[in-house]
PDB file of C-alpha atoms and ligand atoms in Angstrom:
ATOM      1  CA  ILE A   1     -21.510   6.777  15.959  1.00 98.00           C
ATOM      2  CA  LYS A   2     -20.553   3.094  15.784  1.00 98.00           C
ATOM      3  CA  THR A   3     -17.306   2.888  13.665  1.00 98.00           C
ATOM      4  CA  ALA A   4     -15.338   0.188  12.016  1.00 99.00           C
ATOM      5  CA  VAL A   5     -11.609   0.684  11.368  1.00 99.00           C
ATOM      6  CA  PHE A   6     -10.129  -1.256   8.477  1.00 99.00           C
ATOM      7  CA  ILE A   7      -6.385  -2.099   8.616  1.00 98.00           C
ATOM      8  CA  SER A   8      -3.617  -4.052   7.138  1.00 98.00           C
ATOM      9  CA  GLY A   9      -0.485  -3.317   9.043  1.00 98.00           C
ATOM     10  CA  THR A  10       0.877  -1.789  12.180  1.00 98.00           C
ATOM     11  CA  GLY A  11      -2.221  -0.009  13.149  1.00 98.00           C
ATOM     12  CA  SER A  12      -0.767   3.150  14.620  1.00 98.00           C
ATOM     13  CA  ASN A  13      -3.623   5.184  13.210  1.00 98.00           C
ATOM     14  CA  LEU A  14      -6.047   2.640  14.615  1.00 98.00           C
ATOM     15  CA  LYS A  15      -4.485   2.888  18.087  1.00 98.00           C
ATOM     16  CA  ASN A  16      -4.639   6.704  17.663  1.00 98.00           C
ATOM     17  CA  LEU A  17      -8.392   6.578  16.671  1.00 98.00           C
ATOM     18  CA  ILE A  18      -9.250   4.234  19.622  1.00 98.00           C
ATOM     19  CA  LYS A  19      -7.596   6.801  21.989  1.00 98.00           C
ATOM     20  CA  PHE A  20      -9.461   9.543  20.277  1.00 98.00           C
ATOM     21  CA  SER A  21     -12.831   7.642  20.597  1.00 98.00           C
ATOM     22  CA  LYS A  22     -12.477   7.337  24.432  1.00 98.00           C
ATOM     23  CA  ILE A  23     -12.070  11.119  25.049  1.00 97.00           C
ATOM     24  CA  LYS A  24     -15.017  13.038  26.295  1.00 94.00           C
ATOM     25  CA  ASN A  25     -17.301  14.280  23.530  1.00 93.00           C
ATOM     26  CA  SER A  26     -15.831  12.075  20.901  1.00 97.00           C
ATOM     27  CA  PRO A  27     -18.373  11.534  18.195  1.00 98.00           C
ATOM     28  CA  ILE A  28     -17.264   8.002  17.520  1.00 98.00           C
ATOM     29  CA  SER A  29     -16.936   4.669  19.266  1.00 98.00           C
ATOM     30  CA  ILE A  30     -14.864   1.974  17.629  1.00 98.00           C
ATOM     31  CA  ASP A  31     -16.808  -1.295  17.753  1.00 98.00           C
ATOM     32  CA  LEU A  32     -15.043  -3.383  15.037  1.00 98.00           C
ATOM     33  CA  ILE A  33     -11.685  -3.877  13.442  1.00 98.00           C
ATOM     34  CA  ILE A  34     -11.342  -5.480  10.092  1.00 98.00           C
ATOM     35  CA  SER A  35      -8.032  -6.781   8.688  1.00 98.00           C
ATOM     36  CA  ASN A  36      -7.246  -8.452   5.406  1.00 98.00           C
ATOM     37  CA  THR A  37      -4.453 -10.264   7.023  1.00 98.00           C
ATOM     38  CA  SER A  38      -4.000 -12.103  10.384  1.00 98.00           C
ATOM     39  CA  LYS A  39      -0.494 -10.741  10.385  1.00 98.00           C
ATOM     40  CA  ALA A  40      -1.543  -7.163  10.809  1.00 98.00           C
ATOM     41  CA  LYS A  41       0.168  -6.034  14.138  1.00 98.00           C
ATOM     42  CA  GLY A  42      -2.762  -3.579  14.735  1.00 98.00           C
ATOM     43  CA  LEU A  43      -4.982  -6.539  15.290  1.00 98.00           C
ATOM     44  CA  SER A  44      -3.374  -6.722  18.819  1.00 98.00           C
ATOM     45  CA  PHE A  45      -5.296  -3.529  19.750  1.00 98.00           C
ATOM     46  CA  ALA A  46      -8.576  -5.491  19.384  1.00 98.00           C
ATOM     47  CA  ASN A  47      -7.617  -7.776  22.252  1.00 97.00           C
ATOM     48  CA  GLN A  48      -5.861  -4.846  24.239  1.00 98.00           C
ATOM     49  CA  PHE A  49      -9.065  -2.732  24.039  1.00 98.00           C
ATOM     50  CA  SER A  50     -11.822  -5.581  23.902  1.00 98.00           C
ATOM     51  CA  ILE A  51     -12.870  -4.675  20.398  1.00 98.00           C
ATOM     52  CA  LYS A  52     -14.434  -7.142  18.001  1.00 98.00           C
ATOM     53  CA  LYS A  53     -12.229  -8.135  15.110  1.00 98.00           C
ATOM     54  CA  TYR A  54     -12.591  -9.870  11.924  1.00 98.00           C
ATOM     55  CA  VAL A  55      -9.920 -11.049   9.498  1.00 98.00           C
ATOM     56  CA  SER A  56     -10.514 -12.048   5.842  1.00 95.00           C
ATOM     57  CA  SER A  57      -7.832 -12.507   3.174  1.00 92.00           C
ATOM     58  CA  PHE A  58      -9.869 -11.008   0.472  1.00 95.00           C
ATOM     59  CA  LYS A  59      -8.705 -14.009  -1.629  1.00 95.00           C
ATOM     60  CA  ASN A  60     -12.353 -14.080  -2.970  1.00 96.00           C
ATOM     61  CA  HIS A  61     -13.071 -10.377  -2.850  1.00 96.00           C
ATOM     62  CA  LYS A  62     -16.876 -10.613  -3.361  1.00 97.00           C
ATOM     63  CA  THR A  63     -17.349 -13.184  -0.603  1.00 97.00           C
ATOM     64  CA  ALA A  64     -15.143 -11.175   1.709  1.00 97.00           C
ATOM     65  CA  GLU A  65     -17.093  -8.163   1.182  1.00 98.00           C
ATOM     66  CA  THR A  66     -20.427  -9.948   1.742  1.00 98.00           C
ATOM     67  CA  LYS A  67     -19.299 -11.295   4.944  1.00 97.00           C
ATOM     68  CA  ILE A  68     -18.013  -7.910   6.058  1.00 98.00           C
ATOM     69  CA  LEU A  69     -21.290  -6.103   5.078  1.00 98.00           C
ATOM     70  CA  ASN A  70     -23.261  -8.614   7.056  1.00 98.00           C
ATOM     71  CA  LEU A  71     -21.094  -8.001  10.100  1.00 98.00           C
ATOM     72  CA  LEU A  72     -21.341  -4.298   9.710  1.00 98.00           C
ATOM     73  CA  LYS A  73     -25.077  -4.636   9.683  1.00 98.00           C
ATOM     74  CA  LYS A  74     -25.073  -6.932  12.607  1.00 98.00           C
ATOM     75  CA  GLU A  75     -22.929  -4.685  14.775  1.00 98.00           C
ATOM     76  CA  ASN A  76     -24.891  -1.580  13.544  1.00 98.00           C
ATOM     77  CA  ILE A  77     -21.874   0.049  12.153  1.00 98.00           C
ATOM     78  CA  LYS A  78     -22.668   3.533  10.576  1.00 98.00           C
ATOM     79  CA  PHE A  79     -19.081   4.821   9.763  1.00 98.00           C
ATOM     80  CA  ILE A  80     -15.868   3.301   8.427  1.00 99.00           C
ATOM     81  CA  CYS A  81     -12.336   4.688   8.754  1.00 99.00           C
ATOM     82  CA  LEU A  82      -9.682   3.112   6.380  1.00 98.00           C
ATOM     83  CA  ALA A  83      -6.476   3.243   8.207  1.00 98.00           C
ATOM     84  CA  GLY A  84      -3.646   1.768   6.150  1.00 98.00           C
ATOM     85  CA  PHE A  85      -6.040  -0.723   4.615  1.00 98.00           C
ATOM     86  CA  MET A  86      -4.230  -2.017   1.467  1.00 96.00           C
ATOM     87  CA  ARG A  87      -7.353  -3.597  -0.393  1.00 96.00           C
ATOM     88  CA  ILE A  88      -9.589  -1.570  -2.876  1.00 96.00           C
ATOM     89  CA  LEU A  89     -13.156  -1.816  -1.876  1.00 97.00           C
ATOM     90  CA  SER A  90     -15.623  -2.547  -4.688  1.00 97.00           C
ATOM     91  CA  ARG A  91     -18.046  -0.017  -6.143  1.00 97.00           C
ATOM     92  CA  SER A  92     -21.043  -1.734  -4.816  1.00 96.00           C
ATOM     93  CA  PHE A  93     -19.467  -1.900  -1.273  1.00 98.00           C
ATOM     94  CA  ILE A  94     -18.774   1.816  -1.354  1.00 98.00           C
ATOM     95  CA  LYS A  95     -22.175   2.631  -2.627  1.00 96.00           C
ATOM     96  CA  LYS A  96     -23.768   0.845   0.315  1.00 96.00           C
ATOM     97  CA  PHE A  97     -21.790   3.129   2.650  1.00 96.00           C
ATOM     98  CA  ARG A  98     -21.889   6.273   0.448  1.00 94.00           C
ATOM     99  CA  GLY A  99     -20.382   9.241   2.156  1.00 96.00           C
ATOM    100  CA  LYS A 100     -19.737   7.190   5.307  1.00 98.00           C
ATOM    101  CA  ILE A 101     -16.290   5.830   4.519  1.00 98.00           C
ATOM    102  CA  ILE A 102     -13.206   8.001   5.139  1.00 98.00           C
ATOM    103  CA  ASN A 103      -9.505   7.171   4.291  1.00 98.00           C
ATOM    104  CA  ILE A 104      -6.140   8.629   5.418  1.00 98.00           C
ATOM    105  CA  HIS A 105      -3.591   8.835   2.725  1.00 98.00           C
ATOM    106  CA  PRO A 106       0.149   9.732   3.094  1.00 98.00           C
ATOM    107  CA  SER A 107       0.426  12.463   0.586  1.00 98.00           C
ATOM    108  CA  LEU A 108      -1.093  15.889  -0.294  1.00 98.00           C
ATOM    109  CA  LEU A 109      -3.765  14.576  -2.744  1.00 98.00           C
ATOM    110  CA  PRO A 110      -4.451  14.971  -5.606  1.00 98.00           C
ATOM    111  CA  LYS A 111      -0.485  14.452  -5.673  1.00 98.00           C
ATOM    112  CA  TYR A 112       0.635  10.889  -5.452  1.00 98.00           C
ATOM    113  CA  LYS A 113      -2.463   8.662  -5.384  1.00 98.00           C
ATOM    114  CA  GLY A 114      -1.667   4.940  -4.799  1.00 97.00           C
ATOM    115  CA  LEU A 115       1.481   3.505  -3.359  1.00 97.00           C
ATOM    116  CA  ASP A 116       5.007   4.625  -2.632  1.00 98.00           C
ATOM    117  CA  THR A 117       3.958   8.282  -1.944  1.00 98.00           C
ATOM    118  CA  HIS A 118       7.139   9.231   0.016  1.00 98.00           C
ATOM    119  CA  ILE A 119       9.540   7.482  -2.494  1.00 98.00           C
ATOM    120  CA  LYS A 120       7.949   9.673  -5.168  1.00 98.00           C
ATOM    121  CA  ALA A 121       8.084  12.803  -3.214  1.00 98.00           C
ATOM    122  CA  ILE A 122      11.794  12.436  -2.575  1.00 98.00           C
ATOM    123  CA  GLN A 123      12.603  11.309  -6.131  1.00 97.00           C
ATOM    124  CA  ASN A 124      10.794  14.485  -7.429  1.00 98.00           C
ATOM    125  CA  LYS A 125      12.786  16.624  -4.996  1.00 97.00           C
ATOM    126  CA  ASP A 126       9.498  18.016  -3.470  1.00 98.00           C
ATOM    127  CA  LYS A 127       9.923  20.450  -0.680  1.00 98.00           C
ATOM    128  CA  LEU A 128       6.516  19.593   0.807  1.00 98.00           C
ATOM    129  CA  ALA A 129       4.779  16.392   1.687  1.00 98.00           C
ATOM    130  CA  GLY A 130       1.943  15.685   3.875  1.00 98.00           C
ATOM    131  CA  CYS A 131      -1.294  13.670   4.585  1.00 98.00           C
ATOM    132  CA  THR A 132      -4.930  13.897   3.530  1.00 98.00           C
ATOM    133  CA  VAL A 133      -8.108  12.596   4.917  1.00 98.00           C
ATOM    134  CA  HIS A 134     -10.730  12.209   2.332  1.00 98.00           C
ATOM    135  CA  LEU A 135     -14.069  10.582   1.648  1.00 98.00           C
ATOM    136  CA  VAL A 136     -13.860   7.312  -0.190  1.00 98.00           C
ATOM    137  CA  THR A 137     -15.525   7.148  -3.543  1.00 96.00           C
ATOM    138  CA  THR A 138     -15.303   4.557  -6.297  1.00 94.00           C
ATOM    139  CA  LYS A 139     -12.371   6.281  -7.834  1.00 94.00           C
ATOM    140  CA  LEU A 140      -9.095   5.522  -5.984  1.00 94.00           C
ATOM    141  CA  ASP A 141      -7.791   8.237  -3.568  1.00 95.00           C
ATOM    142  CA  SER A 142     -10.026  10.837  -5.311  1.00 95.00           C
ATOM    143  CA  GLY A 143     -13.025  11.618  -3.010  1.00 97.00           C
ATOM    144  CA  LYS A 144     -13.635  15.003  -1.396  1.00 98.00           C
ATOM    145  CA  ILE A 145     -10.836  16.278   0.755  1.00 98.00           C
ATOM    146  CA  ILE A 146     -11.897  16.769   4.339  1.00 98.00           C
ATOM    147  CA  LEU A 147      -8.542  17.876   5.694  1.00 98.00           C
ATOM    148  CA  GLN A 148      -4.830  18.012   4.848  1.00 98.00           C
ATOM    149  CA  LYS A 149      -1.561  18.559   6.830  1.00 98.00           C
ATOM    150  CA  VAL A 150       1.592  19.756   5.245  1.00 98.00           C
ATOM    151  CA  VAL A 151       5.059  18.442   6.198  1.00 98.00           C
ATOM    152  CA  LYS A 152       8.287  20.006   5.153  1.00 98.00           C
ATOM    153  CA  ILE A 153      10.793  17.744   3.383  1.00 98.00           C
ATOM    154  CA  SER A 154      14.395  18.450   4.422  1.00 97.00           C
ATOM    155  CA  LYS A 155      17.424  17.678   2.370  1.00 96.00           C
ATOM    156  CA  LYS A 156      18.401  14.852   4.679  1.00 97.00           C
ATOM    157  CA  ASP A 157      15.050  13.030   4.534  1.00 98.00           C
ATOM    158  CA  THR A 158      14.824   9.545   3.145  1.00 97.00           C
ATOM    159  CA  SER A 159      11.463   7.982   2.461  1.00 97.00           C
ATOM    160  CA  THR A 160      11.732   6.208   5.842  1.00 98.00           C
ATOM    161  CA  SER A 161      12.350   9.427   7.826  1.00 98.00           C
ATOM    162  CA  LEU A 162       9.711  11.297   5.763  1.00 98.00           C
ATOM    163  CA  ALA A 163       7.180   8.388   6.430  1.00 98.00           C
ATOM    164  CA  LYS A 164       7.819   8.806  10.148  1.00 98.00           C
ATOM    165  CA  LYS A 165       7.351  12.606  10.129  1.00 98.00           C
ATOM    166  CA  VAL A 166       4.083  12.304   8.082  1.00 98.00           C
ATOM    167  CA  LEU A 167       2.718   9.502  10.216  1.00 98.00           C
ATOM    168  CA  LYS A 168       3.101  11.761  13.290  1.00 98.00           C
ATOM    169  CA  GLN A 169       0.998  14.396  11.653  1.00 98.00           C
ATOM    170  CA  GLU A 170      -1.596  11.785  10.480  1.00 98.00           C
ATOM    171  CA  HIS A 171      -2.251  11.111  14.245  1.00 98.00           C
ATOM    172  CA  LYS A 172      -3.243  14.668  14.562  1.00 98.00           C
ATOM    173  CA  LEU A 173      -5.123  14.816  11.250  1.00 98.00           C
ATOM    174  CA  TYR A 174      -7.359  11.926  11.550  1.00 98.00           C
ATOM    175  CA  PRO A 175      -9.201  12.963  14.788  1.00 98.00           C
ATOM    176  CA  ALA A 176      -9.402  16.576  13.508  1.00 98.00           C
ATOM    177  CA  ALA A 177     -11.019  15.318  10.321  1.00 98.00           C
ATOM    178  CA  ILE A 178     -13.528  13.234  12.075  1.00 98.00           C
ATOM    179  CA  LYS A 179     -14.360  16.201  14.439  1.00 98.00           C
ATOM    180  CA  LYS A 180     -14.761  18.398  11.400  1.00 98.00           C
ATOM    181  CA  ILE A 181     -17.341  15.902   9.794  1.00 98.00           C
ATOM    182  CA  PHE A 182     -19.499  15.538  12.929  1.00 96.00           C
ATOM    183  CA  ASN A 183     -19.297  18.799  14.676  1.00 84.00           C
TER     184      ASN A 183
HETATM  185  C1  LIG B 201      -0.246   5.248   7.044  1.00 93.06           C
HETATM  186  O1  LIG B 201       0.806   6.117   6.771  1.00 93.06           O
HETATM  187  C2  LIG B 201      -1.315   5.524   6.006  1.00 93.06           C
HETATM  188  O2  LIG B 201      -1.393   6.801   5.590  1.00 93.06           O
HETATM  189  C3  LIG B 201      -1.019   4.701   4.859  1.00 93.06           C
HETATM  190  O3  LIG B 201      -0.404   3.558   5.545  1.00 93.06           O
HETATM  191  C4  LIG B 201       0.137   3.757   6.833  1.00 93.06           C
HETATM  192  C5  LIG B 201      -0.516   2.928   7.822  1.00 93.06           C
HETATM  193  O4  LIG B 201       0.155   3.013   9.038  1.00 93.06           O
HETATM  194  N1  LIG B 201      -2.109   4.266   4.016  1.00 93.06           N
HETATM  195  C6  LIG B 201      -1.919   4.187   2.657  1.00 93.06           C
HETATM  196  O5  LIG B 201      -0.854   4.075   2.229  1.00 93.06           O
HETATM  197  C7  LIG B 201      -3.189   3.905   2.025  1.00 93.06           C
HETATM  198  N2  LIG B 201      -3.087   3.756   0.616  1.00 93.06           N
HETATM  199  P1  LIG B 201      -0.529   2.494  10.316  1.00 93.06           P
HETATM  200  O6  LIG B 201      -0.827   0.999  10.147  1.00 93.06           O
HETATM  201  O7  LIG B 201       0.515   2.647  11.384  1.00 93.06           O
HETATM  202  O8  LIG B 201      -1.762   3.353  10.734  1.00 93.06           O
END
């Protein structure tokens, strides 16, 4: 299944998904990387793995999405993985890929939708944090949950150390969720 990954930053999930796409019997191939900023470190994986990339600032959201939709069509992309993508896709974009866009979110949804999930978990003295892979719908971070992974918060954890621990689990969770969808 031809897949596009949307990123905004480091791209550790992207790199992990590329690795996953190359193993035997992987249901996906990654054929396109989209970023909303040329500064995203993860774009280097496009060069490294010879994957097509496209950058759009999303300054004009509608124009950006039209361009991206055309590109997705041209490349015959059938599935989209959001991996640290920090723009909110429009209702009409999501409807065109209904049930075909998934996202990884660094919290145990429905807890802590949106930003600063780790800061919120530490401030609230939560004992557990985690990550969620879910379907993208028109309501932010609210689509059907595919898989979740729990991470214990220790007394010593800061938002930085917690983010690191959760990210490690994200790298296990994202491929597992994709396998669950397609197998
Ligand atoms: C990940 O922790 C991901 O869950 C989070 O951004 C990070 C991206 O890391 N996503 C969100 O916060 C989405 N709202 P990466 O660029 O190294 O994959």
